[in-house]
């Protein structure tokens, strides 16, 4: 467990500001995740292949690279990063 202590010398309450910023960041990441999911569904419909099967073939060099397919890989990797960041943000707890 990592613990972070913030010290603020003014009388203004810092905790609500930090909570709001983290909440906003989470909303932005979730919106990015939705856009990424939509793009992945578009590739799946276009190529009649689920992303996981495509990635497996791509990683085994069974598919010739194209700009479109590189974008598909990029969206897959972006989804993974969004998931990790969202999970990390959701694990943040505030001490009293």
mmCIF file of N, CA and C in Angstrom:
data_model
loop_
_atom_site.group_PDB
_atom_site.id
_atom_site.type_symbol
_atom_site.label_atom_id
_atom_site.label_comp_id
_atom_site.label_asym_id
_atom_site.label_seq_id
_atom_site.Cartn_x
_atom_site.Cartn_y
_atom_site.Cartn_z
ATOM 1 N N UNK A 1 0.842 -1.178 0.000
ATOM 2 C CA UNK A 1 0.000 0.000 0.000
ATOM 3 C C UNK A 1 0.889 1.243 0.000
ATOM 4 N N UNK A 2 0.560 2.160 -0.861
ATOM 5 C CA UNK A 2 1.263 3.427 -0.935
ATOM 6 C C UNK A 2 0.403 4.471 -0.250
ATOM 7 N N UNK A 3 1.020 5.288 0.571
ATOM 8 C CA UNK A 3 0.291 6.334 1.271
ATOM 9 C C UNK A 3 0.859 7.682 0.867
ATOM 10 N N UNK A 4 -0.031 8.629 0.658
ATOM 11 C CA UNK A 4 0.360 9.964 0.238
ATOM 12 C C UNK A 4 -0.221 10.966 1.222
ATOM 13 N N UNK A 5 0.610 11.844 1.717
ATOM 14 C CA UNK A 5 0.158 12.872 2.653
ATOM 15 C C UNK A 5 0.380 14.224 1.996
ATOM 16 N N UNK A 6 -0.688 15.015 1.924
ATOM 17 C CA UNK A 6 -0.601 16.353 1.355
ATOM 18 C C UNK A 6 -0.710 17.363 2.491
ATOM 19 N N UNK A 7 0.164 18.348 2.470
ATOM 20 C CA UNK A 7 0.149 19.400 3.470
ATOM 21 C C UNK A 7 -0.169 20.704 2.764
ATOM 22 N N UNK A 8 -1.170 21.396 3.261
ATOM 23 C CA UNK A 8 -1.620 22.636 2.651
ATOM 24 C C UNK A 8 -1.653 23.696 3.741
ATOM 25 N N UNK A 9 -0.964 24.789 3.551
ATOM 26 C CA UNK A 9 -0.785 25.784 4.604
ATOM 27 C C UNK A 9 -1.941 26.775 4.722
ATOM 28 N N UNK A 10 -2.855 26.777 3.804
ATOM 29 C CA UNK A 10 -3.988 27.704 3.868
ATOM 30 C C UNK A 10 -5.153 27.064 4.603
ATOM 31 N N UNK A 11 -6.126 27.866 4.981
ATOM 32 C CA UNK A 11 -7.290 27.367 5.702
ATOM 33 C C UNK A 11 -8.271 26.631 4.798
ATOM 34 N N UNK A 12 -8.175 26.871 3.504
ATOM 35 C CA UNK A 12 -9.079 26.239 2.545
ATOM 36 C C UNK A 12 -8.940 24.725 2.619
ATOM 37 N N UNK A 13 -10.048 24.036 2.547
ATOM 38 C CA UNK A 13 -10.045 22.578 2.597
ATOM 39 C C UNK A 13 -9.517 22.001 1.287
ATOM 40 N N UNK A 14 -8.451 21.276 1.351
ATOM 41 C CA UNK A 14 -7.825 20.694 0.166
ATOM 42 C C UNK A 14 -8.497 19.387 -0.259
ATOM 43 N N UNK A 15 -9.003 18.626 0.693
ATOM 44 C CA UNK A 15 -9.565 17.316 0.400
ATOM 45 C C UNK A 15 -10.680 17.363 -0.656
ATOM 46 N N UNK A 16 -11.661 18.277 -0.556
ATOM 47 C CA UNK A 16 -12.707 18.320 -1.591
ATOM 48 C C UNK A 16 -12.146 18.654 -2.979
ATOM 49 N N UNK A 17 -11.145 19.493 -3.024
ATOM 50 C CA UNK A 17 -10.529 19.856 -4.300
ATOM 51 C C UNK A 17 -9.849 18.648 -4.939
ATOM 52 N N UNK A 18 -9.114 17.893 -4.144
ATOM 53 C CA UNK A 18 -8.419 16.705 -4.646
ATOM 54 C C UNK A 18 -9.434 15.639 -5.053
ATOM 55 N N UNK A 19 -10.462 15.443 -4.250
ATOM 56 C CA UNK A 19 -11.505 14.467 -4.597
ATOM 57 C C UNK A 19 -12.163 14.829 -5.923
ATOM 58 N N UNK A 20 -12.487 16.105 -6.090
ATOM 59 C CA UNK A 20 -13.134 16.550 -7.327
ATOM 60 C C UNK A 20 -12.220 16.333 -8.529
ATOM 61 N N UNK A 21 -10.943 16.631 -8.373
ATOM 62 C CA UNK A 21 -9.987 16.444 -9.473
ATOM 63 C C UNK A 21 -9.865 14.968 -9.837
ATOM 64 N N UNK A 22 -9.805 14.109 -8.844
ATOM 65 C CA UNK A 22 -9.700 12.672 -9.110
ATOM 66 C C UNK A 22 -10.982 12.132 -9.730
ATOM 67 N N UNK A 23 -12.123 12.628 -9.279
ATOM 68 C CA UNK A 23 -13.395 12.217 -9.860
ATOM 69 C C UNK A 23 -13.472 12.640 -11.327
ATOM 70 N N UNK A 24 -13.062 13.866 -11.608
ATOM 71 C CA UNK A 24 -13.068 14.357 -12.987
ATOM 72 C C UNK A 24 -12.133 13.530 -13.865
ATOM 73 N N UNK A 25 -10.975 13.208 -13.342
ATOM 74 C CA UNK A 25 -10.022 12.373 -14.088
ATOM 75 C C UNK A 25 -10.629 11.003 -14.391
ATOM 76 N N UNK A 26 -11.326 10.439 -13.425
ATOM 77 C CA UNK A 26 -11.985 9.148 -13.634
ATOM 78 C C UNK A 26 -13.039 9.255 -14.727
ATOM 79 N N UNK A 27 -13.840 10.311 -14.699
ATOM 80 C CA UNK A 27 -14.856 10.512 -15.735
ATOM 81 C C UNK A 27 -14.218 10.610 -17.119
ATOM 82 N N UNK A 28 -13.110 11.319 -17.226
ATOM 83 C CA UNK A 28 -12.424 11.450 -18.514
ATOM 84 C C UNK A 28 -11.883 10.103 -18.992
ATOM 85 N N UNK A 29 -11.312 9.334 -18.073
ATOM 86 C CA UNK A 29 -10.791 8.019 -18.446
ATOM 87 C C UNK A 29 -11.914 7.087 -18.882
ATOM 88 N N UNK A 30 -13.042 7.133 -18.192
ATOM 89 C CA UNK A 30 -14.175 6.284 -18.562
ATOM 90 C C UNK A 30 -14.737 6.687 -19.924
ATOM 91 N N UNK A 31 -14.746 7.978 -20.216
ATOM 92 C CA UNK A 31 -15.196 8.437 -21.543
ATOM 93 C C UNK A 31 -14.224 7.954 -22.617
ATOM 94 N N UNK A 32 -12.938 8.019 -22.334
ATOM 95 C CA UNK A 32 -11.936 7.509 -23.263
ATOM 96 C C UNK A 32 -12.088 6.017 -23.476
ATOM 97 N N UNK A 33 -12.399 5.302 -22.404
ATOM 98 C CA UNK A 33 -12.604 3.852 -22.502
ATOM 99 C C UNK A 33 -13.804 3.559 -23.388
ATOM 100 N N UNK A 34 -14.887 4.321 -23.240
ATOM 101 C CA UNK A 34 -16.069 4.095 -24.088
ATOM 102 C C UNK A 34 -15.735 4.328 -25.566
ATOM 103 N N UNK A 35 -14.992 5.395 -25.858
ATOM 104 C CA UNK A 35 -14.597 5.660 -27.251
ATOM 105 C C UNK A 35 -13.720 4.538 -27.792
ATOM 106 N N UNK A 36 -12.816 4.050 -26.980
ATOM 107 C CA UNK A 36 -11.938 2.956 -27.396
ATOM 108 C C UNK A 36 -12.741 1.686 -27.650
ATOM 109 N N UNK A 37 -13.682 1.395 -26.777
ATOM 110 C CA UNK A 37 -14.543 0.219 -26.963
ATOM 111 C C UNK A 37 -15.343 0.336 -28.259
ATOM 112 N N UNK A 38 -15.851 1.524 -28.554
ATOM 113 C CA UNK A 38 -16.592 1.736 -29.803
ATOM 114 C C UNK A 38 -15.698 1.488 -31.016
ATOM 115 N N UNK A 39 -14.477 1.993 -30.963
ATOM 116 C CA UNK A 39 -13.546 1.777 -32.078
ATOM 117 C C UNK A 39 -13.237 0.292 -32.245
ATOM 118 N N UNK A 40 -13.034 -0.409 -31.138
ATOM 119 C CA UNK A 40 -12.767 -1.846 -31.219
ATOM 120 C C UNK A 40 -13.950 -2.586 -31.837
ATOM 121 N N UNK A 41 -15.164 -2.236 -31.428
ATOM 122 C CA UNK A 41 -16.346 -2.872 -32.026
ATOM 123 C C UNK A 41 -16.416 -2.596 -33.524
ATOM 124 N N UNK A 42 -16.032 -1.394 -33.929
ATOM 125 C CA UNK A 42 -16.016 -1.059 -35.356
ATOM 126 C C UNK A 42 -15.059 -1.945 -36.133
ATOM 127 N N UNK A 43 -13.868 -2.170 -35.589
ATOM 128 C CA UNK A 43 -12.907 -3.059 -36.251
ATOM 129 C C UNK A 43 -13.432 -4.490 -36.284
ATOM 130 N N UNK A 44 -14.032 -4.935 -35.186
ATOM 131 C CA UNK A 44 -14.562 -6.293 -35.136
ATOM 132 C C UNK A 44 -15.654 -6.504 -36.186
ATOM 133 N N UNK A 45 -16.518 -5.516 -36.348
ATOM 134 C CA UNK A 45 -17.578 -5.616 -37.356
ATOM 135 C C UNK A 45 -17.002 -5.576 -38.771
ATOM 136 N N UNK A 46 -16.041 -4.704 -38.969
ATOM 137 C CA UNK A 46 -15.443 -4.558 -40.300
ATOM 138 C C UNK A 46 -14.725 -5.823 -40.741
ATOM 139 N N UNK A 47 -13.996 -6.453 -39.818
ATOM 140 C CA UNK A 47 -13.180 -7.623 -40.167
ATOM 141 C C UNK A 47 -13.802 -8.948 -39.717
ATOM 142 N N UNK A 48 -14.994 -8.906 -39.126
ATOM 143 C CA UNK A 48 -15.692 -10.108 -38.676
ATOM 144 C C UNK A 48 -14.790 -10.989 -37.811
ATOM 145 N N UNK A 49 -14.169 -10.345 -36.827
ATOM 146 C CA UNK A 49 -13.205 -11.027 -35.970
ATOM 147 C C UNK A 49 -13.204 -10.335 -34.611
ATOM 148 N N UNK A 50 -13.234 -11.110 -33.520
ATOM 149 C CA UNK A 50 -13.172 -10.467 -32.214
ATOM 150 C C UNK A 50 -11.733 -10.021 -31.939
ATOM 151 N N UNK A 51 -11.607 -8.995 -31.161
ATOM 152 C CA UNK A 51 -10.308 -8.362 -30.934
ATOM 153 C C UNK A 51 -9.278 -9.342 -30.386
ATOM 154 N N UNK A 52 -9.668 -10.170 -29.430
ATOM 155 C CA UNK A 52 -8.714 -11.096 -28.816
ATOM 156 C C UNK A 52 -8.146 -12.072 -29.848
ATOM 157 N N UNK A 53 -8.999 -12.551 -30.776
ATOM 158 C CA UNK A 53 -8.522 -13.456 -31.834
ATOM 159 C C UNK A 53 -7.609 -12.710 -32.803
ATOM 160 N N UNK A 54 -7.981 -11.480 -33.118
ATOM 161 C CA UNK A 54 -7.138 -10.671 -33.998
ATOM 162 C C UNK A 54 -5.766 -10.451 -33.373
ATOM 163 N N UNK A 55 -5.734 -10.071 -32.107
ATOM 164 C CA UNK A 55 -4.460 -9.797 -31.426
ATOM 165 C C UNK A 55 -3.598 -11.054 -31.396
ATOM 166 N N UNK A 56 -4.203 -12.190 -31.132
ATOM 167 C CA UNK A 56 -3.456 -13.445 -31.128
ATOM 168 C C UNK A 56 -2.809 -13.697 -32.491
ATOM 169 N N UNK A 57 -3.573 -13.527 -33.554
ATOM 170 C CA UNK A 57 -3.034 -13.718 -34.904
ATOM 171 C C UNK A 57 -1.964 -12.673 -35.215
ATOM 172 N N UNK A 58 -2.208 -11.455 -34.808
ATOM 173 C CA UNK A 58 -1.262 -10.355 -35.048
ATOM 174 C C UNK A 58 0.070 -10.631 -34.352
ATOM 175 N N UNK A 59 0.000 -11.050 -33.095
ATOM 176 C CA UNK A 59 1.222 -11.321 -32.332
ATOM 177 C C UNK A 59 1.984 -12.525 -32.854
ATOM 178 N N UNK A 60 1.289 -13.432 -33.547
ATOM 179 C CA UNK A 60 1.945 -14.605 -34.137
ATOM 180 C C UNK A 60 2.335 -14.366 -35.599
ATOM 181 N N UNK A 61 2.275 -13.105 -36.010
ATOM 182 C CA UNK A 61 2.634 -12.710 -37.376
ATOM 183 C C UNK A 61 1.827 -13.446 -38.438
ATOM 184 N N UNK A 62 0.587 -13.782 -38.109
ATOM 185 C CA UNK A 62 -0.275 -14.480 -39.057
ATOM 186 C C UNK A 62 -1.096 -13.502 -39.899
ATOM 187 N N UNK A 63 -0.974 -12.219 -39.604
ATOM 188 C CA UNK A 63 -1.714 -11.191 -40.327
ATOM 189 C C UNK A 63 -0.721 -10.148 -40.828
ATOM 190 N N UNK A 64 -0.881 -9.776 -42.076
ATOM 191 C CA UNK A 64 -0.019 -8.749 -42.648
ATOM 192 C C UNK A 64 -0.404 -7.386 -42.083
ATOM 193 N N UNK A 65 0.581 -6.603 -41.711
ATOM 194 C CA UNK A 65 0.324 -5.290 -41.119
ATOM 195 C C UNK A 65 -0.184 -4.292 -42.152
ATOM 196 N N UNK A 66 -1.171 -3.523 -41.731
ATOM 197 C CA UNK A 66 -1.666 -2.389 -42.508
ATOM 198 C C UNK A 66 -1.890 -1.248 -41.519
ATOM 199 N N UNK A 67 -2.083 -0.062 -42.019
ATOM 200 C CA UNK A 67 -2.338 1.082 -41.135
ATOM 201 C C UNK A 67 -3.597 0.832 -40.310
ATOM 202 N N UNK A 68 -4.630 0.318 -40.951
ATOM 203 C CA UNK A 68 -5.887 0.047 -40.263
ATOM 204 C C UNK A 68 -5.692 -0.960 -39.131
ATOM 205 N N UNK A 69 -4.965 -2.019 -39.395
ATOM 206 C CA UNK A 69 -4.745 -3.047 -38.380
ATOM 207 C C UNK A 69 -3.828 -2.543 -37.270
ATOM 208 N N UNK A 70 -2.879 -1.686 -37.610
ATOM 209 C CA UNK A 70 -2.039 -1.070 -36.580
ATOM 210 C C UNK A 70 -2.881 -0.206 -35.646
ATOM 211 N N UNK A 71 -3.877 0.478 -36.197
ATOM 212 C CA UNK A 71 -4.787 1.278 -35.367
ATOM 213 C C UNK A 71 -5.586 0.371 -34.434
ATOM 214 N N UNK A 72 -5.983 -0.784 -34.929
ATOM 215 C CA UNK A 72 -6.717 -1.747 -34.110
ATOM 216 C C UNK A 72 -5.852 -2.186 -32.930
ATOM 217 N N UNK A 73 -4.602 -2.491 -33.198
ATOM 218 C CA UNK A 73 -3.676 -2.866 -32.129
ATOM 219 C C UNK A 73 -3.534 -1.716 -31.138
ATOM 220 N N UNK A 74 -3.421 -0.499 -31.648
ATOM 221 C CA UNK A 74 -3.291 0.672 -30.786
ATOM 222 C C UNK A 74 -4.505 0.842 -29.888
ATOM 223 N N UNK A 75 -5.696 0.638 -30.420
ATOM 224 C CA UNK A 75 -6.917 0.747 -29.620
ATOM 225 C C UNK A 75 -6.962 -0.351 -28.554
ATOM 226 N N UNK A 76 -6.513 -1.545 -28.911
ATOM 227 C CA UNK A 76 -6.462 -2.647 -27.952
ATOM 228 C C UNK A 76 -5.532 -2.294 -26.790
ATOM 229 N N UNK A 77 -4.368 -1.759 -27.110
ATOM 230 C CA UNK A 77 -3.403 -1.366 -26.064
ATOM 231 C C UNK A 77 -3.924 -0.194 -25.231
ATOM 232 N N UNK A 78 -4.622 0.716 -25.884
ATOM 233 C CA UNK A 78 -5.203 1.857 -25.174
ATOM 234 C C UNK A 78 -6.245 1.369 -24.171
ATOM 235 N N UNK A 79 -7.070 0.405 -24.588
ATOM 236 C CA UNK A 79 -8.071 -0.147 -23.676
ATOM 237 C C UNK A 79 -7.413 -0.739 -22.433
ATOM 238 N N UNK A 80 -6.313 -1.438 -22.644
ATOM 239 C CA UNK A 80 -5.589 -2.033 -21.521
ATOM 240 C C UNK A 80 -5.088 -0.946 -20.564
ATOM 241 N N UNK A 81 -4.526 0.126 -21.114
ATOM 242 C CA UNK A 81 -4.036 1.227 -20.268
ATOM 243 C C UNK A 81 -5.182 1.906 -19.523
ATOM 244 N N UNK A 82 -6.293 2.134 -20.218
ATOM 245 C CA UNK A 82 -7.447 2.744 -19.555
ATOM 246 C C UNK A 82 -7.931 1.865 -18.402
ATOM 247 N N UNK A 83 -8.026 0.558 -18.627
ATOM 248 C CA UNK A 83 -8.483 -0.354 -17.573
ATOM 249 C C UNK A 83 -7.578 -0.259 -16.351
ATOM 250 N N UNK A 84 -6.267 -0.267 -16.578
ATOM 251 C CA UNK A 84 -5.312 -0.191 -15.469
ATOM 252 C C UNK A 84 -5.460 1.122 -14.714
ATOM 253 N N UNK A 85 -5.569 2.230 -15.440
ATOM 254 C CA UNK A 85 -5.686 3.533 -14.797
ATOM 255 C C UNK A 85 -7.003 3.677 -14.039
ATOM 256 N N UNK A 86 -8.084 3.179 -14.621
ATOM 257 C CA UNK A 86 -9.390 3.258 -13.962
ATOM 258 C C UNK A 86 -9.385 2.423 -12.681
ATOM 259 N N UNK A 87 -8.840 1.222 -12.751
ATOM 260 C CA UNK A 87 -8.765 0.382 -11.561
ATOM 261 C C UNK A 87 -7.916 1.041 -10.484
ATOM 262 N N UNK A 88 -6.798 1.631 -10.873
ATOM 263 C CA UNK A 88 -5.934 2.318 -9.913
ATOM 264 C C UNK A 88 -6.675 3.472 -9.261
ATOM 265 N N UNK A 89 -7.363 4.281 -10.069
ATOM 266 C CA UNK A 89 -8.093 5.428 -9.526
ATOM 267 C C UNK A 89 -9.197 4.970 -8.579
ATOM 268 N N UNK A 90 -9.888 3.906 -8.917
ATOM 269 C CA UNK A 90 -10.978 3.424 -8.070
ATOM 270 C C UNK A 90 -10.460 2.876 -6.735
ATOM 271 N N UNK A 91 -9.196 2.515 -6.674
ATOM 272 C CA UNK A 91 -8.608 2.000 -5.432
ATOM 273 C C UNK A 91 -8.184 3.104 -4.463
ATOM 274 N N UNK A 92 -8.205 4.353 -4.900
ATOM 275 C CA UNK A 92 -7.776 5.466 -4.043
ATOM 276 C C UNK A 92 -8.800 5.672 -2.935
ATOM 277 N N UNK A 93 -8.312 5.732 -1.717
ATOM 278 C CA UNK A 93 -9.162 5.990 -0.539
ATOM 279 C C UNK A 93 -8.570 7.174 0.222
ATOM 280 N N UNK A 94 -9.431 7.931 0.856
ATOM 281 C CA UNK A 94 -9.005 9.078 1.635
ATOM 282 C C UNK A 94 -9.079 8.748 3.128
ATOM 283 N N UNK A 95 -7.996 9.028 3.822
ATOM 284 C CA UNK A 95 -7.992 8.875 5.272
ATOM 285 C C UNK A 95 -8.635 10.126 5.871
ATOM 286 N N UNK A 96 -9.137 9.981 7.064
ATOM 287 C CA UNK A 96 -9.763 11.144 7.737
ATOM 288 C C UNK A 96 -8.765 12.096 8.275
#
